[in-house]
Amino acid sequence: MGYNNMILILSPDVDVNSQDYQKLIAYLEKLPQVKFRTHQEIGNQQTLTEIYLIGDTAILPLDDMKQLPCVERVVRISEEYRILGRHKDDHRSTHFEYNGVRFGQDNLNVFAGLCAVDNPQHVEQMMQALQSHGQVCTRMGAYKPRTNPYSFQGHGKECLPYVFELAGKYGIKVIAMEVTHESHVAEIHAALEQTGNPTGVMLQIGTRNTQNFELLKSVGRQTQFPVLLKRGFGITLEESLNAAEYLASEGNTRVIFGLRGMKTNMADPHRNFVDFAHVPVVKRLTRMPVCIDPSHSVGTRERGSDNILDVMHVTAQGIIAGANMVLVDFHPAPDKALVDGPQALTMAELPYFLEDVAIAEQAYKDRLQLVKKYASTF
Ligand code: PEP
Ligand code: MN
């Protein structure tokens, strides 16, 4: 793997109309065999500008590049995961904020909610329960990719206004919602505007669309909504991480990577083979927060001989390994759910689930202390 690329990290709030900036650009334009691309990240406090140099950068001395006007830091990067990856001496951030909620490699958010929106009553019962247990995030499927064309496909844009209004009513800040076509992004945007932006949305790209490159590009071109990208259920981890990089290469770097199990009959009797051992791997290779989806991994409400649901066992396994987000199916009446009822947890199980999550989270924090204590031994 060659380190053929380079990132110039400019001083915060650099003025692109300034003489210094123009000088920098003029210099870069003259570099032989090097192309560049500017990326701006507009934050609450400051705007960060990064310039990606691609091509024959190996011959450019780091020290010379550091001396260029407006340049604060220079990082050499590998071919892989240029933007979202972690590179040597790369101190770029591993978190972002959206609608007042922090998403990082060092914290945890639970997104409990409906796999598919069916009616306003169930949405309201779900959100009310979330609020009463201090939750500000949820999942609500409006566009459902289904195996069978005759199965319920989701209510689509018709349900968005009441979903968003109810979210506002119950203090929900972020709704994870799958989109399967770029037109869905415009529909979500329009419904948010129409209802006065009562909540935020994290666009979800499902496992069936992990390598739908045109969808990735269009979702990557917008920066209004962060994105949860699910790994592909039948491709390598590397291929799925490259899919995430598509989003970033188009401009959207607010990406969370979702593990949801792999499709193989070796997973039987679970729906998918649980892949949460990849939590630390993704956090090592990239700067993305990592989400686990225990519901679509396990796919049932079976319990172990210890009486603990398999869904809750694997949730704990992911969190104790450092997962940053949990996407989990709940339903007020699972037997009436139109999609994935058999794997849904109930409202009564919500406080139990959250307490179990807290135990696993504390265990992970304890493990972080332990590794510090023994750091001198390795
Ligand atoms: C979902 O989260 O509702 C879903 C369909 O998940 P996946 O894309 O992982 O199958
Ligand atoms: Mn589902």
PDB file of C-alpha atoms in Angstrom, residues 64-361:
ATOM      1  CA  ASP A  64       8.214  22.234   2.304  1.00  0.00           C
ATOM      2  CA  MET A  65       4.497  21.623   2.266  1.00  0.00           C
ATOM      3  CA  LYS A  66       4.170  22.727   5.889  1.00  0.00           C
ATOM      4  CA  GLN A  67       5.752  26.072   4.969  1.00  0.00           C
ATOM      5  CA  LEU A  68       3.053  26.907   2.402  1.00  0.00           C
ATOM      6  CA  PRO A  69       0.690  29.766   3.228  1.00  0.00           C
ATOM      7  CA  CYS A  70      -2.482  28.831   5.177  1.00  0.00           C
ATOM      8  CA  VAL A  71      -1.207  25.299   5.861  1.00  0.00           C
ATOM      9  CA  GLU A  72      -1.369  24.183   9.466  1.00  0.00           C
ATOM     10  CA  ARG A  73      -0.612  20.466   9.171  1.00  0.00           C
ATOM     11  CA  VAL A  74       0.308  17.960   6.505  1.00  0.00           C
ATOM     12  CA  VAL A  75      -0.634  14.266   6.591  1.00  0.00           C
ATOM     13  CA  ARG A  76       0.536  11.596   4.175  1.00  0.00           C
ATOM     14  CA  ILE A  77      -2.209   9.100   3.539  1.00  0.00           C
ATOM     15  CA  SER A  78      -2.553   5.665   2.022  1.00  0.00           C
ATOM     16  CA  GLU A  79      -4.688   4.920  -1.010  1.00  0.00           C
ATOM     17  CA  GLU A  80      -7.324   3.369   1.177  1.00  0.00           C
ATOM     18  CA  TYR A  81     -10.126   5.289   2.839  1.00  0.00           C
ATOM     19  CA  ARG A  82      -8.429   8.597   2.140  1.00  0.00           C
ATOM     20  CA  ILE A  83     -10.972  10.753   3.867  1.00  0.00           C
ATOM     21  CA  LEU A  84     -12.582   8.510   6.469  1.00  0.00           C
ATOM     22  CA  GLY A  85      -9.492   6.426   7.211  1.00  0.00           C
ATOM     23  CA  ARG A  86      -7.013   6.813  10.035  1.00  0.00           C
ATOM     24  CA  HIS A  87      -3.531   7.487   8.787  1.00  0.00           C
ATOM     25  CA  LYS A  88      -0.126   7.787  10.386  1.00  0.00           C
ATOM     26  CA  ASP A  89       0.089  10.980  12.485  1.00  0.00           C
ATOM     27  CA  ASP A  90      -3.503  11.689  11.566  1.00  0.00           C
ATOM     28  CA  HIS A  91      -5.178  13.666  14.328  1.00  0.00           C
ATOM     29  CA  ARG A  92      -8.381  14.475  12.468  1.00  0.00           C
ATOM     30  CA  SER A  93     -11.514  14.187  14.530  1.00  0.00           C
ATOM     31  CA  THR A  94     -13.404  10.975  15.222  1.00  0.00           C
ATOM     32  CA  HIS A  95     -16.714  12.587  16.072  1.00  0.00           C
ATOM     33  CA  PHE A  96     -19.307  14.985  14.757  1.00  0.00           C
ATOM     34  CA  GLU A  97     -22.387  16.694  16.074  1.00  0.00           C
ATOM     35  CA  TYR A  98     -25.810  16.690  14.513  1.00  0.00           C
ATOM     36  CA  ASN A  99     -28.896  18.470  15.821  1.00  0.00           C
ATOM     37  CA  GLY A 100     -27.378  18.721  19.291  1.00  0.00           C
ATOM     38  CA  VAL A 101     -26.413  15.036  19.498  1.00  0.00           C
ATOM     39  CA  ARG A 102     -22.783  13.968  19.547  1.00  0.00           C
ATOM     40  CA  PHE A 103     -21.701  10.985  17.464  1.00  0.00           C
ATOM     41  CA  GLY A 104     -18.166   9.809  18.141  1.00  0.00           C
ATOM     42  CA  GLN A 105     -15.863   6.833  18.453  1.00  0.00           C
ATOM     43  CA  ASP A 106     -15.857   7.557  22.189  1.00  0.00           C
ATOM     44  CA  ASN A 107     -19.536   7.701  23.063  1.00  0.00           C
ATOM     45  CA  LEU A 108     -22.737   5.693  22.674  1.00  0.00           C
ATOM     46  CA  ASN A 109     -26.214   6.468  21.323  1.00  0.00           C
ATOM     47  CA  VAL A 110     -29.168   4.090  21.302  1.00  0.00           C
ATOM     48  CA  PHE A 111     -31.638   4.215  18.394  1.00  0.00           C
ATOM     49  CA  ALA A 112     -34.549   2.070  19.508  1.00  0.00           C
ATOM     50  CA  GLY A 113     -37.628   2.276  17.313  1.00  0.00           C
ATOM     51  CA  LEU A 114     -39.874   0.847  14.649  1.00  0.00           C
ATOM     52  CA  CYS A 115     -38.369  -1.167  11.820  1.00  0.00           C
ATOM     53  CA  ALA A 116     -41.291   0.106   9.762  1.00  0.00           C
ATOM     54  CA  VAL A 117     -43.766   2.880  10.498  1.00  0.00           C
ATOM     55  CA  ASP A 118     -47.251   1.386  10.381  1.00  0.00           C
ATOM     56  CA  ASN A 119     -49.606   3.910  11.997  1.00  0.00           C
ATOM     57  CA  PRO A 120     -49.484   7.137  14.047  1.00  0.00           C
ATOM     58  CA  GLN A 121     -50.619   5.359  17.238  1.00  0.00           C
ATOM     59  CA  HIS A 122     -47.643   3.012  17.261  1.00  0.00           C
ATOM     60  CA  VAL A 123     -45.240   5.820  16.384  1.00  0.00           C
ATOM     61  CA  GLU A 124     -46.602   7.872  19.262  1.00  0.00           C
ATOM     62  CA  GLN A 125     -46.469   4.991  21.765  1.00  0.00           C
ATOM     63  CA  MET A 126     -42.861   4.354  20.761  1.00  0.00           C
ATOM     64  CA  MET A 127     -41.785   7.965  21.053  1.00  0.00           C
ATOM     65  CA  GLN A 128     -43.588   8.493  24.328  1.00  0.00           C
ATOM     66  CA  ALA A 129     -41.789   5.487  25.798  1.00  0.00           C
ATOM     67  CA  LEU A 130     -38.449   6.768  24.487  1.00  0.00           C
ATOM     68  CA  GLN A 131     -38.977  10.185  26.023  1.00  0.00           C
ATOM     69  CA  SER A 132     -39.964   8.770  29.373  1.00  0.00           C
ATOM     70  CA  HIS A 133     -36.668   6.854  29.412  1.00  0.00           C
ATOM     71  CA  GLY A 134     -34.523   9.827  28.449  1.00  0.00           C
ATOM     72  CA  GLN A 135     -33.942   8.847  24.821  1.00  0.00           C
ATOM     73  CA  VAL A 136     -33.554  11.425  22.046  1.00  0.00           C
ATOM     74  CA  CYS A 137     -32.858   9.140  19.089  1.00  0.00           C
ATOM     75  CA  THR A 138     -34.997   6.560  17.324  1.00  0.00           C
ATOM     76  CA  ARG A 139     -35.324   4.516  14.159  1.00  0.00           C
ATOM     77  CA  MET A 140     -38.402   4.830  11.920  1.00  0.00           C
ATOM     78  CA  GLY A 141     -38.538   3.022   8.584  1.00  0.00           C
ATOM     79  CA  ALA A 142     -40.652   4.707   5.917  1.00  0.00           C
ATOM     80  CA  TYR A 143     -39.038   3.227   2.803  1.00  0.00           C
ATOM     81  CA  LYS A 144     -38.562  -0.506   3.219  1.00  0.00           C
ATOM     82  CA  PRO A 145     -36.512  -2.575   0.782  1.00  0.00           C
ATOM     83  CA  ARG A 146     -38.273  -5.953   0.801  1.00  0.00           C
ATOM     84  CA  THR A 147     -37.243  -9.322  -0.567  1.00  0.00           C
ATOM     85  CA  ASN A 148     -40.744  -9.998  -1.846  1.00  0.00           C
ATOM     86  CA  PRO A 149     -42.327  -7.415  -4.179  1.00  0.00           C
ATOM     87  CA  TYR A 150     -45.769  -8.211  -2.710  1.00  0.00           C
ATOM     88  CA  SER A 151     -44.701  -7.455   0.864  1.00  0.00           C
ATOM     89  CA  PHE A 152     -45.491  -4.113   2.515  1.00  0.00           C
ATOM     90  CA  GLN A 153     -43.022  -1.579   1.083  1.00  0.00           C
ATOM     91  CA  GLY A 154     -43.369   1.099   3.785  1.00  0.00           C
ATOM     92  CA  HIS A 155     -45.687   4.108   3.841  1.00  0.00           C
ATOM     93  CA  GLY A 156     -43.060   6.309   2.179  1.00  0.00           C
ATOM     94  CA  LYS A 157     -43.540  10.053   2.143  1.00  0.00           C
ATOM     95  CA  GLU A 158     -47.168   9.855   3.328  1.00  0.00           C
ATOM     96  CA  CYS A 159     -46.108   9.034   6.873  1.00  0.00           C
ATOM     97  CA  LEU A 160     -43.291  11.572   7.162  1.00  0.00           C
ATOM     98  CA  PRO A 161     -45.302  14.587   8.410  1.00  0.00           C
ATOM     99  CA  TYR A 162     -46.825  12.741  11.370  1.00  0.00           C
ATOM    100  CA  VAL A 163     -43.563  10.956  12.173  1.00  0.00           C
ATOM    101  CA  PHE A 164     -41.688  14.276  12.286  1.00  0.00           C
ATOM    102  CA  GLU A 165     -44.402  16.106  14.215  1.00  0.00           C
ATOM    103  CA  LEU A 166     -44.577  13.370  16.835  1.00  0.00           C
ATOM    104  CA  ALA A 167     -40.783  13.376  17.079  1.00  0.00           C
ATOM    105  CA  GLY A 168     -40.929  17.099  17.851  1.00  0.00           C
ATOM    106  CA  LYS A 169     -43.662  16.510  20.414  1.00  0.00           C
ATOM    107  CA  TYR A 170     -41.570  13.932  22.289  1.00  0.00           C
ATOM    108  CA  GLY A 171     -38.180  15.625  22.058  1.00  0.00           C
ATOM    109  CA  ILE A 172     -36.652  13.237  19.522  1.00  0.00           C
ATOM    110  CA  LYS A 173     -33.575  14.858  17.956  1.00  0.00           C
ATOM    111  CA  VAL A 174     -32.444  12.274  15.420  1.00  0.00           C
ATOM    112  CA  ILE A 175     -34.412   9.637  13.478  1.00  0.00           C
ATOM    113  CA  ALA A 176     -32.481   6.978  11.555  1.00  0.00           C
ATOM    114  CA  MET A 177     -34.439   6.423   8.344  1.00  0.00           C
ATOM    115  CA  GLU A 178     -33.466   4.266   5.394  1.00  0.00           C
ATOM    116  CA  VAL A 179     -33.568   5.727   1.896  1.00  0.00           C
ATOM    117  CA  THR A 180     -33.415   3.521  -1.168  1.00  0.00           C
ATOM    118  CA  HIS A 181     -33.529   6.228  -3.818  1.00  0.00           C
ATOM    119  CA  GLU A 182     -32.237   9.782  -4.002  1.00  0.00           C
ATOM    120  CA  SER A 183     -35.773  11.121  -4.395  1.00  0.00           C
ATOM    121  CA  HIS A 184     -36.428   9.966  -0.815  1.00  0.00           C
ATOM    122  CA  VAL A 185     -33.861  12.474   0.459  1.00  0.00           C
ATOM    123  CA  ALA A 186     -35.761  15.294  -1.231  1.00  0.00           C
ATOM    124  CA  GLU A 187     -39.040  13.985   0.217  1.00  0.00           C
ATOM    125  CA  ILE A 188     -37.562  13.910   3.721  1.00  0.00           C
ATOM    126  CA  HIS A 189     -36.180  17.410   3.279  1.00  0.00           C
ATOM    127  CA  ALA A 190     -39.566  18.697   2.058  1.00  0.00           C
ATOM    128  CA  ALA A 191     -41.497  17.040   4.903  1.00  0.00           C
ATOM    129  CA  LEU A 192     -39.121  18.500   7.479  1.00  0.00           C
ATOM    130  CA  GLU A 193     -39.587  21.964   5.995  1.00  0.00           C
ATOM    131  CA  GLN A 194     -43.343  21.542   5.853  1.00  0.00           C
ATOM    132  CA  THR A 195     -43.504  20.569   9.526  1.00  0.00           C
ATOM    133  CA  GLY A 196     -41.091  23.304  10.661  1.00  0.00           C
ATOM    134  CA  ASN A 197     -38.010  21.104  11.221  1.00  0.00           C
ATOM    135  CA  PRO A 198     -39.155  19.573  14.516  1.00  0.00           C
ATOM    136  CA  THR A 199     -36.439  16.871  14.427  1.00  0.00           C
ATOM    137  CA  GLY A 200     -33.343  15.674  12.571  1.00  0.00           C
ATOM    138  CA  VAL A 201     -32.854  12.685  10.277  1.00  0.00           C
ATOM    139  CA  MET A 202     -29.903  10.352   9.812  1.00  0.00           C
ATOM    140  CA  LEU A 203     -30.174   8.780   6.377  1.00  0.00           C
ATOM    141  CA  GLN A 204     -29.647   5.044   6.436  1.00  0.00           C
ATOM    142  CA  ILE A 205     -28.248   3.097   3.499  1.00  0.00           C
ATOM    143  CA  GLY A 206     -29.306  -0.500   3.921  1.00  0.00           C
ATOM    144  CA  THR A 207     -27.252  -3.614   3.410  1.00  0.00           C
ATOM    145  CA  ARG A 208     -28.895  -4.259   0.031  1.00  0.00           C
ATOM    146  CA  ASN A 209     -27.647  -0.894  -1.207  1.00  0.00           C
ATOM    147  CA  THR A 210     -24.150  -0.784   0.283  1.00  0.00           C
ATOM    148  CA  GLN A 211     -22.656  -0.846  -3.207  1.00  0.00           C
ATOM    149  CA  ASN A 212     -25.371   1.130  -4.976  1.00  0.00           C
ATOM    150  CA  PHE A 213     -22.774   3.652  -6.077  1.00  0.00           C
ATOM    151  CA  GLU A 214     -25.160   6.131  -7.640  1.00  0.00           C
ATOM    152  CA  LEU A 215     -27.207   6.245  -4.425  1.00  0.00           C
ATOM    153  CA  LEU A 216     -23.995   6.632  -2.408  1.00  0.00           C
ATOM    154  CA  LYS A 217     -22.865   9.483  -4.607  1.00  0.00           C
ATOM    155  CA  SER A 218     -26.118  11.377  -4.357  1.00  0.00           C
ATOM    156  CA  VAL A 219     -26.413  10.881  -0.595  1.00  0.00           C
ATOM    157  CA  GLY A 220     -22.745  11.880  -0.336  1.00  0.00           C
ATOM    158  CA  ARG A 221     -23.318  15.084  -2.275  1.00  0.00           C
ATOM    159  CA  GLN A 222     -25.751  16.406   0.307  1.00  0.00           C
ATOM    160  CA  THR A 223     -24.413  17.485   3.660  1.00  0.00           C
ATOM    161  CA  GLN A 224     -27.663  18.356   5.411  1.00  0.00           C
ATOM    162  CA  PHE A 225     -28.106  14.844   6.818  1.00  0.00           C
ATOM    163  CA  PRO A 226     -25.502  12.502   8.329  1.00  0.00           C
ATOM    164  CA  VAL A 227     -25.514   8.940   7.021  1.00  0.00           C
ATOM    165  CA  LEU A 228     -25.587   5.500   8.597  1.00  0.00           C
ATOM    166  CA  LEU A 229     -24.098   3.080   6.079  1.00  0.00           C
ATOM    167  CA  LYS A 230     -24.819  -0.593   6.767  1.00  0.00           C
ATOM    168  CA  ARG A 231     -22.130  -3.054   5.720  1.00  0.00           C
ATOM    169  CA  GLY A 232     -23.006  -5.266   2.793  1.00  0.00           C
ATOM    170  CA  PHE A 233     -24.192  -8.679   3.983  1.00  0.00           C
ATOM    171  CA  GLY A 234     -22.182 -10.625   1.427  1.00  0.00           C
ATOM    172  CA  ILE A 235     -19.076  -8.568   0.668  1.00  0.00           C
ATOM    173  CA  THR A 236     -15.786  -8.043   2.457  1.00  0.00           C
ATOM    174  CA  LEU A 237     -15.330  -5.467   5.177  1.00  0.00           C
ATOM    175  CA  GLU A 238     -12.895  -3.634   2.923  1.00  0.00           C
ATOM    176  CA  GLU A 239     -15.521  -3.364   0.185  1.00  0.00           C
ATOM    177  CA  SER A 240     -18.043  -1.942   2.639  1.00  0.00           C
ATOM    178  CA  LEU A 241     -15.521   0.565   4.013  1.00  0.00           C
ATOM    179  CA  ASN A 242     -14.828   1.697   0.466  1.00  0.00           C
ATOM    180  CA  ALA A 243     -18.559   2.205   0.037  1.00  0.00           C
ATOM    181  CA  ALA A 244     -18.461   4.552   3.052  1.00  0.00           C
ATOM    182  CA  GLU A 245     -15.571   6.382   1.442  1.00  0.00           C
ATOM    183  CA  TYR A 246     -17.811   7.052  -1.580  1.00  0.00           C
ATOM    184  CA  LEU A 247     -20.016   9.189   0.659  1.00  0.00           C
ATOM    185  CA  ALA A 248     -17.032  11.125   1.956  1.00  0.00           C
ATOM    186  CA  SER A 249     -15.431  11.523  -1.461  1.00  0.00           C
ATOM    187  CA  GLU A 250     -18.570  13.343  -2.585  1.00  0.00           C
ATOM    188  CA  GLY A 251     -18.428  15.707   0.384  1.00  0.00           C
ATOM    189  CA  ASN A 252     -20.356  14.136   3.273  1.00  0.00           C
ATOM    190  CA  THR A 253     -17.984  13.035   6.025  1.00  0.00           C
ATOM    191  CA  ARG A 254     -20.617  12.655   8.725  1.00  0.00           C
ATOM    192  CA  VAL A 255     -20.807   8.906   8.295  1.00  0.00           C
ATOM    193  CA  ILE A 256     -21.472   6.108  10.782  1.00  0.00           C
ATOM    194  CA  PHE A 257     -20.613   2.556   9.826  1.00  0.00           C
ATOM    195  CA  GLY A 258     -23.171  -0.111  10.710  1.00  0.00           C
ATOM    196  CA  LEU A 259     -22.512  -3.793  11.437  1.00  0.00           C
ATOM    197  CA  ARG A 260     -25.627  -5.931  10.956  1.00  0.00           C
ATOM    198  CA  GLY A 261     -24.367  -9.478  10.491  1.00  0.00           C
ATOM    199  CA  MET A 262     -23.420 -11.501   7.421  1.00  0.00           C
ATOM    200  CA  LYS A 263     -25.738 -13.651   5.339  1.00  0.00           C
ATOM    201  CA  THR A 264     -24.665 -17.276   5.500  1.00  0.00           C
ATOM    202  CA  ASN A 265     -26.450 -20.415   6.653  1.00  0.00           C
ATOM    203  CA  MET A 266     -23.518 -20.885   9.017  1.00  0.00           C
ATOM    204  CA  ALA A 267     -25.380 -18.268  11.074  1.00  0.00           C
ATOM    205  CA  ASP A 268     -28.316 -20.631  11.683  1.00  0.00           C
ATOM    206  CA  PRO A 269     -30.362 -20.390  13.843  1.00  0.00           C
ATOM    207  CA  HIS A 270     -29.683 -16.659  13.753  1.00  0.00           C
ATOM    208  CA  ARG A 271     -30.826 -14.600  10.780  1.00  0.00           C
ATOM    209  CA  ASN A 272     -27.272 -13.403  10.071  1.00  0.00           C
ATOM    210  CA  PHE A 273     -23.821 -14.246  11.380  1.00  0.00           C
ATOM    211  CA  VAL A 274     -23.081 -11.678  14.067  1.00  0.00           C
ATOM    212  CA  ASP A 275     -20.001  -9.673  13.071  1.00  0.00           C
ATOM    213  CA  PHE A 276     -19.509  -7.411  16.073  1.00  0.00           C
ATOM    214  CA  ALA A 277     -15.899  -8.596  16.415  1.00  0.00           C
ATOM    215  CA  HIS A 278     -15.349  -6.016  13.665  1.00  0.00           C
ATOM    216  CA  VAL A 279     -16.239  -3.089  15.980  1.00  0.00           C
ATOM    217  CA  PRO A 280     -12.614  -2.478  17.039  1.00  0.00           C
ATOM    218  CA  VAL A 281     -11.379  -3.227  13.512  1.00  0.00           C
ATOM    219  CA  VAL A 282     -13.495  -0.486  11.922  1.00  0.00           C
ATOM    220  CA  LYS A 283     -12.504   1.944  14.697  1.00  0.00           C
ATOM    221  CA  ARG A 284      -8.837   1.174  14.026  1.00  0.00           C
ATOM    222  CA  LEU A 285      -9.024   1.503  10.245  1.00  0.00           C
ATOM    223  CA  THR A 286     -11.294   4.538  10.086  1.00  0.00           C
ATOM    224  CA  ARG A 287     -12.472   7.561  12.043  1.00  0.00           C
ATOM    225  CA  MET A 288     -16.134   6.550  11.794  1.00  0.00           C
ATOM    226  CA  PRO A 289     -18.275   5.849  14.846  1.00  0.00           C
ATOM    227  CA  VAL A 290     -19.499   2.243  14.646  1.00  0.00           C
ATOM    228  CA  CYS A 291     -23.105   1.142  14.953  1.00  0.00           C
ATOM    229  CA  ILE A 292     -24.321  -2.360  15.725  1.00  0.00           C
ATOM    230  CA  ASP A 293     -27.733  -3.699  14.732  1.00  0.00           C
ATOM    231  CA  PRO A 294     -28.496  -6.650  17.012  1.00  0.00           C
ATOM    232  CA  SER A 295     -32.053  -7.026  15.654  1.00  0.00           C
ATOM    233  CA  HIS A 296     -31.214  -7.729  12.025  1.00  0.00           C
ATOM    234  CA  SER A 297     -28.216  -9.808  13.120  1.00  0.00           C
ATOM    235  CA  VAL A 298     -30.148 -12.187  15.343  1.00  0.00           C
ATOM    236  CA  GLY A 299     -33.618 -11.878  13.807  1.00  0.00           C
ATOM    237  CA  THR A 300     -35.542 -13.690  16.556  1.00  0.00           C
ATOM    238  CA  ARG A 301     -36.700 -13.321  20.153  1.00  0.00           C
ATOM    239  CA  GLU A 302     -35.070 -16.572  21.256  1.00  0.00           C
ATOM    240  CA  ARG A 303     -33.578 -16.672  24.749  1.00  0.00           C
ATOM    241  CA  GLY A 304     -30.514 -18.393  26.075  1.00  0.00           C
ATOM    242  CA  SER A 305     -30.723 -20.977  28.867  1.00  0.00           C
ATOM    243  CA  ASP A 306     -29.861 -18.046  31.151  1.00  0.00           C
ATOM    244  CA  ASN A 307     -33.192 -16.465  30.101  1.00  0.00           C
ATOM    245  CA  ILE A 308     -31.466 -13.524  28.378  1.00  0.00           C
ATOM    246  CA  LEU A 309     -32.631 -12.725  24.832  1.00  0.00           C
ATOM    247  CA  ASP A 310     -30.015 -13.416  22.134  1.00  0.00           C
ATOM    248  CA  VAL A 311     -30.685  -9.859  20.871  1.00  0.00           C
ATOM    249  CA  MET A 312     -29.590  -8.527  24.258  1.00  0.00           C
ATOM    250  CA  HIS A 313     -26.591 -10.858  24.459  1.00  0.00           C
ATOM    251  CA  VAL A 314     -25.189  -9.629  21.146  1.00  0.00           C
ATOM    252  CA  THR A 315     -25.982  -5.994  21.998  1.00  0.00           C
ATOM    253  CA  ALA A 316     -23.831  -6.358  25.114  1.00  0.00           C
ATOM    254  CA  GLN A 317     -21.101  -8.074  23.080  1.00  0.00           C
ATOM    255  CA  GLY A 318     -20.963  -5.141  20.649  1.00  0.00           C
ATOM    256  CA  ILE A 319     -20.982  -2.492  23.369  1.00  0.00           C
ATOM    257  CA  ILE A 320     -18.345  -4.199  25.481  1.00  0.00           C
ATOM    258  CA  ALA A 321     -16.169  -4.081  22.352  1.00  0.00           C
ATOM    259  CA  GLY A 322     -16.670  -0.307  22.025  1.00  0.00           C
ATOM    260  CA  ALA A 323     -19.677   0.138  19.726  1.00  0.00           C
ATOM    261  CA  ASN A 324     -20.904   3.749  19.449  1.00  0.00           C
ATOM    262  CA  MET A 325     -24.478   3.295  18.353  1.00  0.00           C
ATOM    263  CA  VAL A 326     -27.143   0.621  18.698  1.00  0.00           C
ATOM    264  CA  LEU A 327     -29.927   0.385  16.129  1.00  0.00           C
ATOM    265  CA  VAL A 328     -32.601  -1.860  17.553  1.00  0.00           C
ATOM    266  CA  ASP A 329     -36.148  -2.853  16.613  1.00  0.00           C
ATOM    267  CA  PHE A 330     -38.924  -2.228  19.130  1.00  0.00           C
ATOM    268  CA  HIS A 331     -42.687  -2.333  18.591  1.00  0.00           C
ATOM    269  CA  PRO A 332     -45.680  -1.655  20.871  1.00  0.00           C
ATOM    270  CA  ALA A 333     -47.437  -4.739  19.473  1.00  0.00           C
ATOM    271  CA  PRO A 334     -44.876  -6.975  17.720  1.00  0.00           C
ATOM    272  CA  ASP A 335     -47.529  -9.432  16.531  1.00  0.00           C
ATOM    273  CA  LYS A 336     -49.193  -6.575  14.601  1.00  0.00           C
ATOM    274  CA  ALA A 337     -45.938  -5.184  13.137  1.00  0.00           C
ATOM    275  CA  LEU A 338     -45.923  -5.127   9.329  1.00  0.00           C
ATOM    276  CA  VAL A 339     -42.173  -5.797   9.123  1.00  0.00           C
ATOM    277  CA  ASP A 340     -39.829  -7.797  11.363  1.00  0.00           C
ATOM    278  CA  GLY A 341     -42.265  -8.258  14.273  1.00  0.00           C
ATOM    279  CA  PRO A 342     -40.604 -11.547  15.332  1.00  0.00           C
ATOM    280  CA  GLN A 343     -37.371  -9.765  16.269  1.00  0.00           C
ATOM    281  CA  ALA A 344     -38.900  -6.682  17.928  1.00  0.00           C
ATOM    282  CA  LEU A 345     -38.612  -5.925  21.621  1.00  0.00           C
ATOM    283  CA  THR A 346     -41.641  -4.526  23.449  1.00  0.00           C
ATOM    284  CA  MET A 347     -42.256  -1.215  25.241  1.00  0.00           C
ATOM    285  CA  ALA A 348     -42.112  -3.062  28.577  1.00  0.00           C
ATOM    286  CA  GLU A 349     -38.637  -4.285  27.637  1.00  0.00           C
ATOM    287  CA  LEU A 350     -37.283  -0.795  26.896  1.00  0.00           C
ATOM    288  CA  PRO A 351     -36.103   0.100  30.451  1.00  0.00           C
ATOM    289  CA  TYR A 352     -34.682  -3.414  30.844  1.00  0.00           C
ATOM    290  CA  PHE A 353     -32.821  -3.102  27.538  1.00  0.00           C
ATOM    291  CA  LEU A 354     -31.413   0.322  28.471  1.00  0.00           C
ATOM    292  CA  GLU A 355     -30.215  -0.930  31.863  1.00  0.00           C
ATOM    293  CA  ASP A 356     -28.526  -3.876  30.205  1.00  0.00           C
ATOM    294  CA  VAL A 357     -26.869  -1.480  27.726  1.00  0.00           C
ATOM    295  CA  ALA A 358     -25.608   0.629  30.646  1.00  0.00           C
ATOM    296  CA  ILE A 359     -24.007  -2.441  32.260  1.00  0.00           C
ATOM    297  CA  ALA A 360     -22.144  -3.282  29.051  1.00  0.00           C
ATOM    298  CA  GLU A 361     -21.128   0.355  28.577  1.00  0.00           C
TER     299      GLU A 361
END
